[in-house]
mmCIF file of N, CA and C in Angstrom:
data_model
loop_
_atom_site.group_PDB
_atom_site.id
_atom_site.type_symbol
_atom_site.label_atom_id
_atom_site.label_comp_id
_atom_site.label_asym_id
_atom_site.label_seq_id
_atom_site.Cartn_x
_atom_site.Cartn_y
_atom_site.Cartn_z
ATOM 1 N N UNK A 1 -31.228 -17.624 14.510
ATOM 2 C CA UNK A 1 -29.993 -18.062 15.125
ATOM 3 C C UNK A 1 -30.287 -18.341 16.589
ATOM 4 N N UNK A 2 -29.951 -19.533 16.993
ATOM 5 C CA UNK A 2 -30.146 -19.930 18.374
ATOM 6 C C UNK A 2 -29.033 -19.404 19.264
ATOM 7 N N UNK A 3 -29.264 -19.502 20.565
ATOM 8 C CA UNK A 3 -28.294 -18.996 21.527
ATOM 9 C C UNK A 3 -26.954 -19.725 21.415
ATOM 10 N N UNK A 4 -26.978 -21.037 21.270
ATOM 11 C CA UNK A 4 -25.737 -21.814 21.227
ATOM 12 C C UNK A 4 -25.040 -21.740 19.866
ATOM 13 N N UNK A 5 -25.728 -21.225 18.848
ATOM 14 C CA UNK A 5 -25.092 -21.053 17.543
ATOM 15 C C UNK A 5 -23.931 -20.069 17.614
ATOM 16 N N UNK A 6 -23.971 -19.174 18.544
ATOM 17 C CA UNK A 6 -22.904 -18.193 18.703
ATOM 18 C C UNK A 6 -21.592 -18.844 19.134
ATOM 19 N N UNK A 7 -21.663 -19.975 19.805
ATOM 20 C CA UNK A 7 -20.475 -20.628 20.320
ATOM 21 C C UNK A 7 -19.954 -21.747 19.421
ATOM 22 N N UNK A 8 -20.694 -22.046 18.366
ATOM 23 C CA UNK A 8 -20.290 -23.103 17.453
ATOM 24 C C UNK A 8 -19.051 -22.662 16.675
ATOM 25 N N UNK A 9 -18.164 -23.625 16.452
ATOM 26 C CA UNK A 9 -16.952 -23.314 15.692
ATOM 27 C C UNK A 9 -17.330 -23.004 14.252
ATOM 28 N N UNK A 10 -16.633 -22.053 13.699
ATOM 29 C CA UNK A 10 -16.865 -21.681 12.306
ATOM 30 C C UNK A 10 -15.687 -22.125 11.467
ATOM 31 N N UNK A 11 -15.945 -22.276 10.184
ATOM 32 C CA UNK A 11 -14.845 -22.523 9.258
ATOM 33 C C UNK A 11 -13.981 -21.272 9.210
ATOM 34 N N UNK A 12 -12.704 -21.458 8.981
ATOM 35 C CA UNK A 12 -11.774 -20.317 8.971
ATOM 36 C C UNK A 12 -12.138 -19.320 7.884
ATOM 37 N N UNK A 13 -12.645 -19.807 6.747
ATOM 38 C CA UNK A 13 -12.988 -18.908 5.651
ATOM 39 C C UNK A 13 -14.323 -18.214 5.872
ATOM 40 N N UNK A 14 -15.080 -18.652 6.877
ATOM 41 C CA UNK A 14 -16.398 -18.096 7.121
ATOM 42 C C UNK A 14 -16.378 -17.015 8.211
ATOM 43 N N UNK A 15 -15.203 -16.594 8.626
ATOM 44 C CA UNK A 15 -15.108 -15.609 9.689
ATOM 45 C C UNK A 15 -15.506 -14.242 9.153
ATOM 46 N N UNK A 16 -16.462 -13.556 9.799
ATOM 47 C CA UNK A 16 -16.849 -12.234 9.331
ATOM 48 C C UNK A 16 -15.671 -11.270 9.388
ATOM 49 N N UNK A 17 -15.586 -10.405 8.406
ATOM 50 C CA UNK A 17 -14.536 -9.400 8.391
ATOM 51 C C UNK A 17 -13.233 -9.890 7.788
ATOM 52 N N UNK A 18 -13.167 -11.175 7.427
ATOM 53 C CA UNK A 18 -11.936 -11.690 6.826
ATOM 54 C C UNK A 18 -11.870 -11.198 5.386
ATOM 55 N N UNK A 19 -10.728 -10.678 5.009
ATOM 56 C CA UNK A 19 -10.556 -10.092 3.694
ATOM 57 C C UNK A 19 -9.887 -11.091 2.766
ATOM 58 N N UNK A 20 -10.409 -11.200 1.573
ATOM 59 C CA UNK A 20 -9.798 -12.025 0.541
ATOM 60 C C UNK A 20 -9.282 -11.096 -0.545
ATOM 61 N N UNK A 21 -8.184 -11.469 -1.153
ATOM 62 C CA UNK A 21 -7.613 -10.645 -2.213
ATOM 63 C C UNK A 21 -8.550 -10.655 -3.417
ATOM 64 N N UNK A 22 -8.880 -9.480 -3.916
ATOM 65 C CA UNK A 22 -9.752 -9.371 -5.074
ATOM 66 C C UNK A 22 -8.931 -9.568 -6.343
ATOM 67 N N UNK A 23 -9.623 -9.703 -7.456
ATOM 68 C CA UNK A 23 -8.936 -9.837 -8.734
ATOM 69 C C UNK A 23 -8.107 -8.610 -9.060
ATOM 70 N N UNK A 24 -8.624 -7.432 -8.723
ATOM 71 C CA UNK A 24 -7.888 -6.188 -8.975
ATOM 72 C C UNK A 24 -6.623 -6.136 -8.127
ATOM 73 N N UNK A 25 -6.729 -6.569 -6.887
ATOM 74 C CA UNK A 25 -5.563 -6.592 -6.005
ATOM 75 C C UNK A 25 -4.488 -7.512 -6.567
ATOM 76 N N UNK A 26 -4.894 -8.688 -7.012
ATOM 77 C CA UNK A 26 -3.933 -9.621 -7.597
ATOM 78 C C UNK A 26 -3.299 -9.046 -8.857
ATOM 79 N N UNK A 27 -4.098 -8.353 -9.667
ATOM 80 C CA UNK A 27 -3.564 -7.719 -10.875
ATOM 81 C C UNK A 27 -2.557 -6.634 -10.515
ATOM 82 N N UNK A 28 -2.855 -5.843 -9.472
ATOM 83 C CA UNK A 28 -1.930 -4.798 -9.021
ATOM 84 C C UNK A 28 -0.596 -5.398 -8.581
ATOM 85 N N UNK A 29 -0.664 -6.482 -7.810
ATOM 86 C CA UNK A 29 0.557 -7.130 -7.340
ATOM 87 C C UNK A 29 1.377 -7.680 -8.500
ATOM 88 N N UNK A 30 0.708 -8.343 -9.438
ATOM 89 C CA UNK A 30 1.418 -8.919 -10.583
ATOM 90 C C UNK A 30 2.006 -7.833 -11.478
ATOM 91 N N UNK A 31 1.304 -6.729 -11.625
ATOM 92 C CA UNK A 31 1.817 -5.612 -12.437
ATOM 93 C C UNK A 31 3.063 -5.024 -11.786
ATOM 94 N N UNK A 32 3.040 -4.851 -10.481
ATOM 95 C CA UNK A 32 4.191 -4.317 -9.748
ATOM 96 C C UNK A 32 5.378 -5.267 -9.880
ATOM 97 N N UNK A 33 5.126 -6.558 -9.726
ATOM 98 C CA UNK A 33 6.190 -7.557 -9.828
ATOM 99 C C UNK A 33 6.797 -7.574 -11.227
ATOM 100 N N UNK A 34 5.975 -7.406 -12.241
ATOM 101 C CA UNK A 34 6.458 -7.459 -13.607
ATOM 102 C C UNK A 34 7.145 -6.198 -14.090
ATOM 103 N N UNK A 35 6.894 -5.084 -13.446
ATOM 104 C CA UNK A 35 7.413 -3.810 -13.954
ATOM 105 C C UNK A 35 8.545 -3.221 -13.117
ATOM 106 N N UNK A 36 8.938 -3.854 -12.035
ATOM 107 C CA UNK A 36 10.019 -3.335 -11.182
ATOM 108 C C UNK A 36 11.163 -4.334 -11.126
ATOM 109 N N UNK A 37 12.359 -3.819 -10.881
ATOM 110 C CA UNK A 37 13.553 -4.655 -10.771
ATOM 111 C C UNK A 37 13.913 -4.860 -9.304
ATOM 112 N N UNK A 38 14.473 -6.007 -8.977
ATOM 113 C CA UNK A 38 14.966 -6.272 -7.626
ATOM 114 C C UNK A 38 13.893 -6.316 -6.566
ATOM 115 N N UNK A 39 12.725 -6.869 -6.889
ATOM 116 C CA UNK A 39 11.599 -6.883 -5.954
ATOM 117 C C UNK A 39 11.766 -8.000 -4.924
ATOM 118 N N UNK A 40 11.469 -7.669 -3.668
ATOM 119 C CA UNK A 40 11.386 -8.627 -2.578
ATOM 120 C C UNK A 40 10.010 -8.478 -1.942
ATOM 121 N N UNK A 41 9.514 -9.558 -1.357
ATOM 122 C CA UNK A 41 8.182 -9.545 -0.751
ATOM 123 C C UNK A 41 8.283 -9.786 0.750
ATOM 124 N N UNK A 42 7.408 -9.115 1.493
ATOM 125 C CA UNK A 42 7.357 -9.242 2.945
ATOM 126 C C UNK A 42 5.908 -9.485 3.348
ATOM 127 N N UNK A 43 5.677 -10.591 4.051
ATOM 128 C CA UNK A 43 4.332 -10.931 4.513
ATOM 129 C C UNK A 43 4.144 -10.338 5.900
ATOM 130 N N UNK A 44 3.075 -9.557 6.042
ATOM 131 C CA UNK A 44 2.739 -8.963 7.340
ATOM 132 C C UNK A 44 1.591 -9.760 7.951
ATOM 133 N N UNK A 45 1.674 -10.095 9.218
ATOM 134 C CA UNK A 45 0.620 -10.891 9.848
ATOM 135 C C UNK A 45 -0.657 -10.073 10.015
ATOM 136 N N UNK A 46 -1.789 -10.754 10.097
ATOM 137 C CA UNK A 46 -3.032 -10.021 10.340
ATOM 138 C C UNK A 46 -3.055 -9.466 11.760
ATOM 139 N N UNK A 47 -3.724 -8.350 11.916
ATOM 140 C CA UNK A 47 -3.921 -7.759 13.237
ATOM 141 C C UNK A 47 -5.415 -7.633 13.480
ATOM 142 N N UNK A 48 -5.791 -7.064 14.588
ATOM 143 C CA UNK A 48 -7.217 -6.892 14.863
ATOM 144 C C UNK A 48 -7.841 -5.842 13.953
ATOM 145 N N UNK A 49 -7.012 -5.028 13.323
ATOM 146 C CA UNK A 49 -7.517 -3.968 12.450
ATOM 147 C C UNK A 49 -7.319 -4.299 10.968
ATOM 148 N N UNK A 50 -6.196 -4.902 10.620
ATOM 149 C CA UNK A 50 -5.851 -5.149 9.219
ATOM 150 C C UNK A 50 -5.769 -6.642 8.926
ATOM 151 N N UNK A 51 -6.087 -6.993 7.686
ATOM 152 C CA UNK A 51 -5.947 -8.372 7.228
ATOM 153 C C UNK A 51 -4.481 -8.658 6.941
ATOM 154 N N UNK A 52 -4.161 -9.899 6.632
ATOM 155 C CA UNK A 52 -2.796 -10.244 6.244
ATOM 156 C C UNK A 52 -2.463 -9.482 4.963
ATOM 157 N N UNK A 53 -1.284 -8.887 4.922
ATOM 158 C CA UNK A 53 -0.895 -8.097 3.762
ATOM 159 C C UNK A 53 0.430 -8.574 3.210
ATOM 160 N N UNK A 54 0.631 -8.275 1.943
ATOM 161 C CA UNK A 54 1.873 -8.563 1.256
ATOM 162 C C UNK A 54 2.463 -7.235 0.826
ATOM 163 N N UNK A 55 3.689 -6.977 1.239
ATOM 164 C CA UNK A 55 4.381 -5.746 0.864
ATOM 165 C C UNK A 55 5.453 -6.113 -0.147
ATOM 166 N N UNK A 56 5.370 -5.502 -1.330
ATOM 167 C CA UNK A 56 6.382 -5.697 -2.359
ATOM 168 C C UNK A 56 7.289 -4.487 -2.355
ATOM 169 N N UNK A 57 8.601 -4.709 -2.258
ATOM 170 C CA UNK A 57 9.565 -3.616 -2.216
ATOM 171 C C UNK A 57 10.506 -3.762 -3.409
ATOM 172 N N UNK A 58 10.531 -2.744 -4.277
ATOM 173 C CA UNK A 58 11.398 -2.761 -5.454
ATOM 174 C C UNK A 58 12.827 -2.410 -5.055
ATOM 175 N N UNK A 59 13.746 -2.580 -5.998
ATOM 176 C CA UNK A 59 15.156 -2.314 -5.750
ATOM 177 C C UNK A 59 15.442 -0.872 -5.379
ATOM 178 N N UNK A 60 14.620 0.076 -5.870
ATOM 179 C CA UNK A 60 14.837 1.487 -5.550
ATOM 180 C C UNK A 60 14.131 1.919 -4.270
ATOM 181 N N UNK A 61 13.381 1.003 -3.645
ATOM 182 C CA UNK A 61 12.702 1.316 -2.388
ATOM 183 C C UNK A 61 11.219 1.579 -2.546
ATOM 184 N N UNK A 62 10.745 1.726 -3.775
ATOM 185 C CA UNK A 62 9.309 1.914 -3.988
ATOM 186 C C UNK A 62 8.594 0.663 -3.507
ATOM 187 N N UNK A 63 7.437 0.822 -2.890
ATOM 188 C CA UNK A 63 6.744 -0.342 -2.350
ATOM 189 C C UNK A 63 5.245 -0.261 -2.556
ATOM 190 N N UNK A 64 4.619 -1.428 -2.432
ATOM 191 C CA UNK A 64 3.165 -1.547 -2.560
ATOM 192 C C UNK A 64 2.697 -2.534 -1.499
ATOM 193 N N UNK A 65 1.616 -2.189 -0.808
ATOM 194 C CA UNK A 65 1.057 -3.048 0.241
ATOM 195 C C UNK A 65 -0.388 -3.376 -0.146
ATOM 196 N N UNK A 66 -0.693 -4.672 -0.196
ATOM 197 C CA UNK A 66 -2.036 -5.115 -0.550
ATOM 198 C C UNK A 66 -2.440 -6.299 0.327
ATOM 199 N N UNK A 67 -3.741 -6.442 0.624
ATOM 200 C CA UNK A 67 -4.203 -7.589 1.416
ATOM 201 C C UNK A 67 -4.161 -8.869 0.589
ATOM 202 N N UNK A 68 -3.859 -9.968 1.251
ATOM 203 C CA UNK A 68 -3.898 -11.282 0.621
ATOM 204 C C UNK A 68 -4.726 -12.215 1.494
ATOM 205 N N UNK A 69 -5.165 -13.318 0.901
ATOM 206 C CA UNK A 69 -6.021 -14.264 1.618
ATOM 207 C C UNK A 69 -5.283 -14.909 2.783
ATOM 208 N N UNK A 70 -4.095 -15.425 2.498
ATOM 209 C CA UNK A 70 -3.294 -16.069 3.530
ATOM 210 C C UNK A 70 -1.845 -16.133 3.068
ATOM 211 N N UNK A 71 -0.999 -16.691 3.918
ATOM 212 C CA UNK A 71 0.430 -16.760 3.614
ATOM 213 C C UNK A 71 0.696 -17.654 2.402
ATOM 214 N N UNK A 72 -0.101 -18.668 2.254
ATOM 215 C CA UNK A 72 0.053 -19.584 1.112
ATOM 216 C C UNK A 72 -0.149 -18.834 -0.204
ATOM 217 N N UNK A 73 -1.188 -18.000 -0.266
ATOM 218 C CA UNK A 73 -1.448 -17.240 -1.475
ATOM 219 C C UNK A 73 -0.298 -16.271 -1.761
ATOM 220 N N UNK A 74 0.235 -15.640 -0.730
ATOM 221 C CA UNK A 74 1.355 -14.717 -0.898
ATOM 222 C C UNK A 74 2.563 -15.439 -1.481
ATOM 223 N N UNK A 75 2.845 -16.629 -0.966
ATOM 224 C CA UNK A 75 3.982 -17.415 -1.467
ATOM 225 C C UNK A 75 3.754 -17.865 -2.906
ATOM 226 N N UNK A 76 2.516 -18.223 -3.253
ATOM 227 C CA UNK A 76 2.212 -18.654 -4.619
ATOM 228 C C UNK A 76 2.414 -17.518 -5.615
ATOM 229 N N UNK A 77 1.958 -16.323 -5.259
ATOM 230 C CA UNK A 77 2.103 -15.156 -6.140
ATOM 231 C C UNK A 77 3.581 -14.881 -6.396
ATOM 232 N N UNK A 78 4.361 -14.902 -5.344
ATOM 233 C CA UNK A 78 5.786 -14.573 -5.462
ATOM 234 C C UNK A 78 6.593 -15.684 -6.123
ATOM 235 N N UNK A 79 6.224 -16.930 -5.866
ATOM 236 C CA UNK A 79 6.941 -18.056 -6.466
ATOM 237 C C UNK A 79 6.782 -18.047 -7.985
ATOM 238 N N UNK A 80 5.598 -17.697 -8.453
ATOM 239 C CA UNK A 80 5.344 -17.645 -9.894
ATOM 240 C C UNK A 80 6.238 -16.614 -10.584
ATOM 241 N N UNK A 81 6.628 -15.560 -9.855
ATOM 242 C CA UNK A 81 7.463 -14.504 -10.416
ATOM 243 C C UNK A 81 8.939 -14.648 -10.025
ATOM 244 N N UNK A 82 9.257 -15.635 -9.203
ATOM 245 C CA UNK A 82 10.640 -15.840 -8.767
ATOM 246 C C UNK A 82 11.126 -14.787 -7.782
ATOM 247 N N UNK A 83 10.226 -14.321 -6.926
ATOM 248 C CA UNK A 83 10.540 -13.268 -5.955
ATOM 249 C C UNK A 83 10.695 -13.894 -4.572
ATOM 250 N N UNK A 84 11.769 -13.544 -3.842
ATOM 251 C CA UNK A 84 11.919 -14.079 -2.482
ATOM 252 C C UNK A 84 10.880 -13.490 -1.533
ATOM 253 N N UNK A 85 10.414 -14.310 -0.599
ATOM 254 C CA UNK A 85 9.394 -13.889 0.365
ATOM 255 C C UNK A 85 9.975 -14.005 1.764
ATOM 256 N N UNK A 86 9.765 -12.953 2.574
ATOM 257 C CA UNK A 86 10.262 -12.927 3.948
ATOM 258 C C UNK A 86 9.106 -12.648 4.897
ATOM 259 N N UNK A 87 9.264 -13.036 6.131
ATOM 260 C CA UNK A 87 8.285 -12.746 7.175
ATOM 261 C C UNK A 87 8.685 -11.417 7.815
ATOM 262 N N UNK A 88 7.835 -10.412 7.686
ATOM 263 C CA UNK A 88 8.153 -9.073 8.193
ATOM 264 C C UNK A 88 8.341 -9.064 9.709
ATOM 265 N N UNK A 89 7.701 -9.989 10.428
ATOM 266 C CA UNK A 89 7.867 -10.062 11.887
ATOM 267 C C UNK A 89 9.293 -10.433 12.264
ATOM 268 N N UNK A 90 9.918 -11.244 11.442
ATOM 269 C CA UNK A 90 11.240 -11.768 11.766
ATOM 270 C C UNK A 90 12.363 -10.893 11.220
ATOM 271 N N UNK A 91 12.288 -10.543 9.944
ATOM 272 C CA UNK A 91 13.408 -9.830 9.309
ATOM 273 C C UNK A 91 13.229 -8.316 9.255
ATOM 274 N N UNK A 92 12.028 -7.820 9.483
ATOM 275 C CA UNK A 92 11.794 -6.383 9.385
ATOM 276 C C UNK A 92 11.712 -5.950 7.933
ATOM 277 N N UNK A 93 11.885 -4.642 7.688
ATOM 278 C CA UNK A 93 11.791 -4.080 6.343
ATOM 279 C C UNK A 93 13.164 -3.589 5.898
ATOM 280 N N UNK A 94 13.413 -3.576 4.592
ATOM 281 C CA UNK A 94 14.728 -3.123 4.120
ATOM 282 C C UNK A 94 14.898 -1.618 4.284
ATOM 283 N N UNK A 95 16.146 -1.206 4.457
ATOM 284 C CA UNK A 95 16.469 0.207 4.660
ATOM 285 C C UNK A 95 16.067 1.052 3.450
ATOM 286 N N UNK A 96 16.164 0.474 2.256
ATOM 287 C CA UNK A 96 15.842 1.241 1.043
ATOM 288 C C UNK A 96 14.377 1.690 1.023
ATOM 289 N N UNK A 97 13.521 0.942 1.709
ATOM 290 C CA UNK A 97 12.112 1.316 1.792
ATOM 291 C C UNK A 97 11.956 2.607 2.603
ATOM 292 N N UNK A 98 12.654 2.691 3.717
ATOM 293 C CA UNK A 98 12.608 3.911 4.542
ATOM 294 C C UNK A 98 13.268 5.078 3.814
ATOM 295 N N UNK A 99 14.378 4.803 3.121
ATOM 296 C CA UNK A 99 15.056 5.857 2.365
ATOM 297 C C UNK A 99 14.157 6.405 1.265
ATOM 298 N N UNK A 100 13.398 5.533 0.619
ATOM 299 C CA UNK A 100 12.467 5.966 -0.424
ATOM 300 C C UNK A 100 11.407 6.879 0.173
ATOM 301 N N UNK A 101 10.850 6.485 1.315
ATOM 302 C CA UNK A 101 9.852 7.318 1.995
ATOM 303 C C UNK A 101 10.438 8.669 2.375
ATOM 304 N N UNK A 102 11.625 8.656 2.939
ATOM 305 C CA UNK A 102 12.276 9.903 3.338
ATOM 306 C C UNK A 102 12.518 10.796 2.133
ATOM 307 N N UNK A 103 12.939 10.209 1.027
ATOM 308 C CA UNK A 103 13.184 10.969 -0.188
ATOM 309 C C UNK A 103 11.922 11.581 -0.747
ATOM 310 N N UNK A 104 10.829 10.861 -0.666
ATOM 311 C CA UNK A 104 9.559 11.384 -1.166
ATOM 312 C C UNK A 104 9.058 12.528 -0.299
ATOM 313 N N UNK A 105 9.217 12.408 0.995
ATOM 314 C CA UNK A 105 8.694 13.429 1.903
ATOM 315 C C UNK A 105 9.653 14.597 2.092
ATOM 316 N N UNK A 106 10.959 14.372 1.897
ATOM 317 C CA UNK A 106 11.908 15.444 2.164
ATOM 318 C C UNK A 106 12.118 16.362 0.969
ATOM 319 N N UNK A 107 11.513 16.058 -0.159
ATOM 320 C CA UNK A 107 11.650 16.898 -1.339
ATOM 321 C C UNK A 107 10.311 17.520 -1.739
ATOM 322 N N UNK A 108 9.700 18.291 -0.856
ATOM 323 C CA UNK A 108 8.428 18.908 -1.235
ATOM 324 C C UNK A 108 8.662 20.021 -2.250
ATOM 325 N N UNK A 109 7.619 20.441 -2.913
ATOM 326 C CA UNK A 109 7.725 21.530 -3.879
ATOM 327 C C UNK A 109 7.930 22.827 -3.122
ATOM 328 N N UNK A 110 8.967 23.555 -3.498
ATOM 329 C CA UNK A 110 9.258 24.841 -2.883
ATOM 330 C C UNK A 110 8.891 25.982 -3.827
ATOM 331 N N UNK A 111 9.010 27.193 -3.353
ATOM 332 C CA UNK A 111 8.680 28.351 -4.185
ATOM 333 C C UNK A 111 9.569 28.440 -5.415
ATOM 334 N N UNK A 112 10.835 28.017 -5.282
ATOM 335 C CA UNK A 112 11.746 28.085 -6.415
ATOM 336 C C UNK A 112 11.380 27.084 -7.509
ATOM 337 N N UNK A 113 10.558 26.087 -7.202
ATOM 338 C CA UNK A 113 10.130 25.099 -8.189
ATOM 339 C C UNK A 113 8.938 25.574 -9.014
ATOM 340 N N UNK A 114 8.273 26.615 -8.556
ATOM 341 C CA UNK A 114 7.098 27.121 -9.257
ATOM 342 C C UNK A 114 7.522 28.005 -10.421
ATOM 343 N N UNK A 115 6.706 28.071 -11.491
ATOM 344 C CA UNK A 115 7.050 28.947 -12.615
ATOM 345 C C UNK A 115 6.971 30.408 -12.185
ATOM 346 N N UNK A 116 7.718 31.289 -12.876
ATOM 347 C CA UNK A 116 7.685 32.710 -12.482
ATOM 348 C C UNK A 116 6.301 33.310 -12.703
ATOM 349 N N UNK A 117 5.960 34.240 -11.864
ATOM 350 C CA UNK A 117 4.683 34.925 -11.948
ATOM 351 C C UNK A 117 4.789 36.007 -13.007
ATOM 352 N N UNK A 118 3.906 35.974 -13.984
ATOM 353 C CA UNK A 118 3.926 36.982 -15.030
ATOM 354 C C UNK A 118 3.081 38.166 -14.568
ATOM 355 N N UNK A 119 3.660 39.345 -14.652
ATOM 356 C CA UNK A 119 2.951 40.560 -14.241
ATOM 357 C C UNK A 119 2.916 41.539 -15.398
ATOM 358 N N UNK A 120 1.988 42.450 -15.348
ATOM 359 C CA UNK A 120 1.899 43.521 -16.350
ATOM 360 C C UNK A 120 1.988 44.849 -15.634
ATOM 361 N N UNK A 121 2.317 45.884 -16.385
ATOM 362 C CA UNK A 121 2.440 47.214 -15.806
ATOM 363 C C UNK A 121 1.095 47.916 -15.717
ATOM 364 N N UNK A 122 0.083 47.388 -16.372
ATOM 365 C CA UNK A 122 -1.234 48.026 -16.357
ATOM 366 C C UNK A 122 -1.939 47.734 -15.044
ATOM 367 N N UNK A 123 -2.752 48.694 -14.616
ATOM 368 C CA UNK A 123 -3.568 48.455 -13.436
ATOM 369 C C UNK A 123 -4.808 47.702 -13.849
ATOM 370 N N UNK A 124 -5.253 46.797 -13.051
ATOM 371 C CA UNK A 124 -6.440 46.018 -13.421
ATOM 372 C C UNK A 124 -7.696 46.873 -13.392
ATOM 373 N N UNK A 125 -8.619 46.553 -14.295
ATOM 374 C CA UNK A 125 -9.905 47.232 -14.328
ATOM 375 C C UNK A 125 -10.769 46.606 -13.258
ATOM 376 N N UNK A 126 -11.151 47.409 -12.269
ATOM 377 C CA UNK A 126 -11.900 46.867 -11.120
ATOM 378 C C UNK A 126 -13.399 46.976 -11.308
ATOM 379 N N UNK A 127 -13.834 47.458 -12.449
ATOM 380 C CA UNK A 127 -15.265 47.538 -12.708
ATOM 381 C C UNK A 127 -15.945 48.717 -12.049
ATOM 382 N N UNK A 128 -15.213 49.622 -11.443
ATOM 383 C CA UNK A 128 -15.795 50.794 -10.829
ATOM 384 C C UNK A 128 -15.587 51.970 -11.777
ATOM 385 N N UNK A 129 -16.643 52.649 -12.075
ATOM 386 C CA UNK A 129 -16.545 53.821 -12.960
ATOM 387 C C UNK A 129 -16.422 55.060 -12.110
ATOM 388 N N UNK A 130 -15.520 55.950 -12.491
ATOM 389 C CA UNK A 130 -15.375 57.230 -11.794
ATOM 390 C C UNK A 130 -16.274 58.258 -12.454
ATOM 391 N N UNK A 131 -17.537 58.281 -12.158
ATOM 392 C CA UNK A 131 -18.506 59.211 -12.753
ATOM 393 C C UNK A 131 -18.464 60.545 -12.104
#
């Protein structure tokens, strides 16, 4: 690689670190779209840390976030399923998504949720002989 090769323009798809949606990711998105009711999609812009992502939010607030190649791919996935797509920068996220998160985190397992401890009246054998 020559010195001036560093300054040459690259194709957009040839940028190192750019993430493309894998087949498994696409399958996950399609499975979520097919198995949930009232799904809406939100496209998140790429940042210096994360690639462009698509967030699918179901009617009950359950959501899934996966990387996508670009906004066009996100729109194609959602159009095939008849799901509306919004720009997360402009419209934000639905309240039901936050409520779902709060519900998941605010209902941790407590002591009353655990099964009762079974005890016996016998003392345990500690393996020590009283010789």
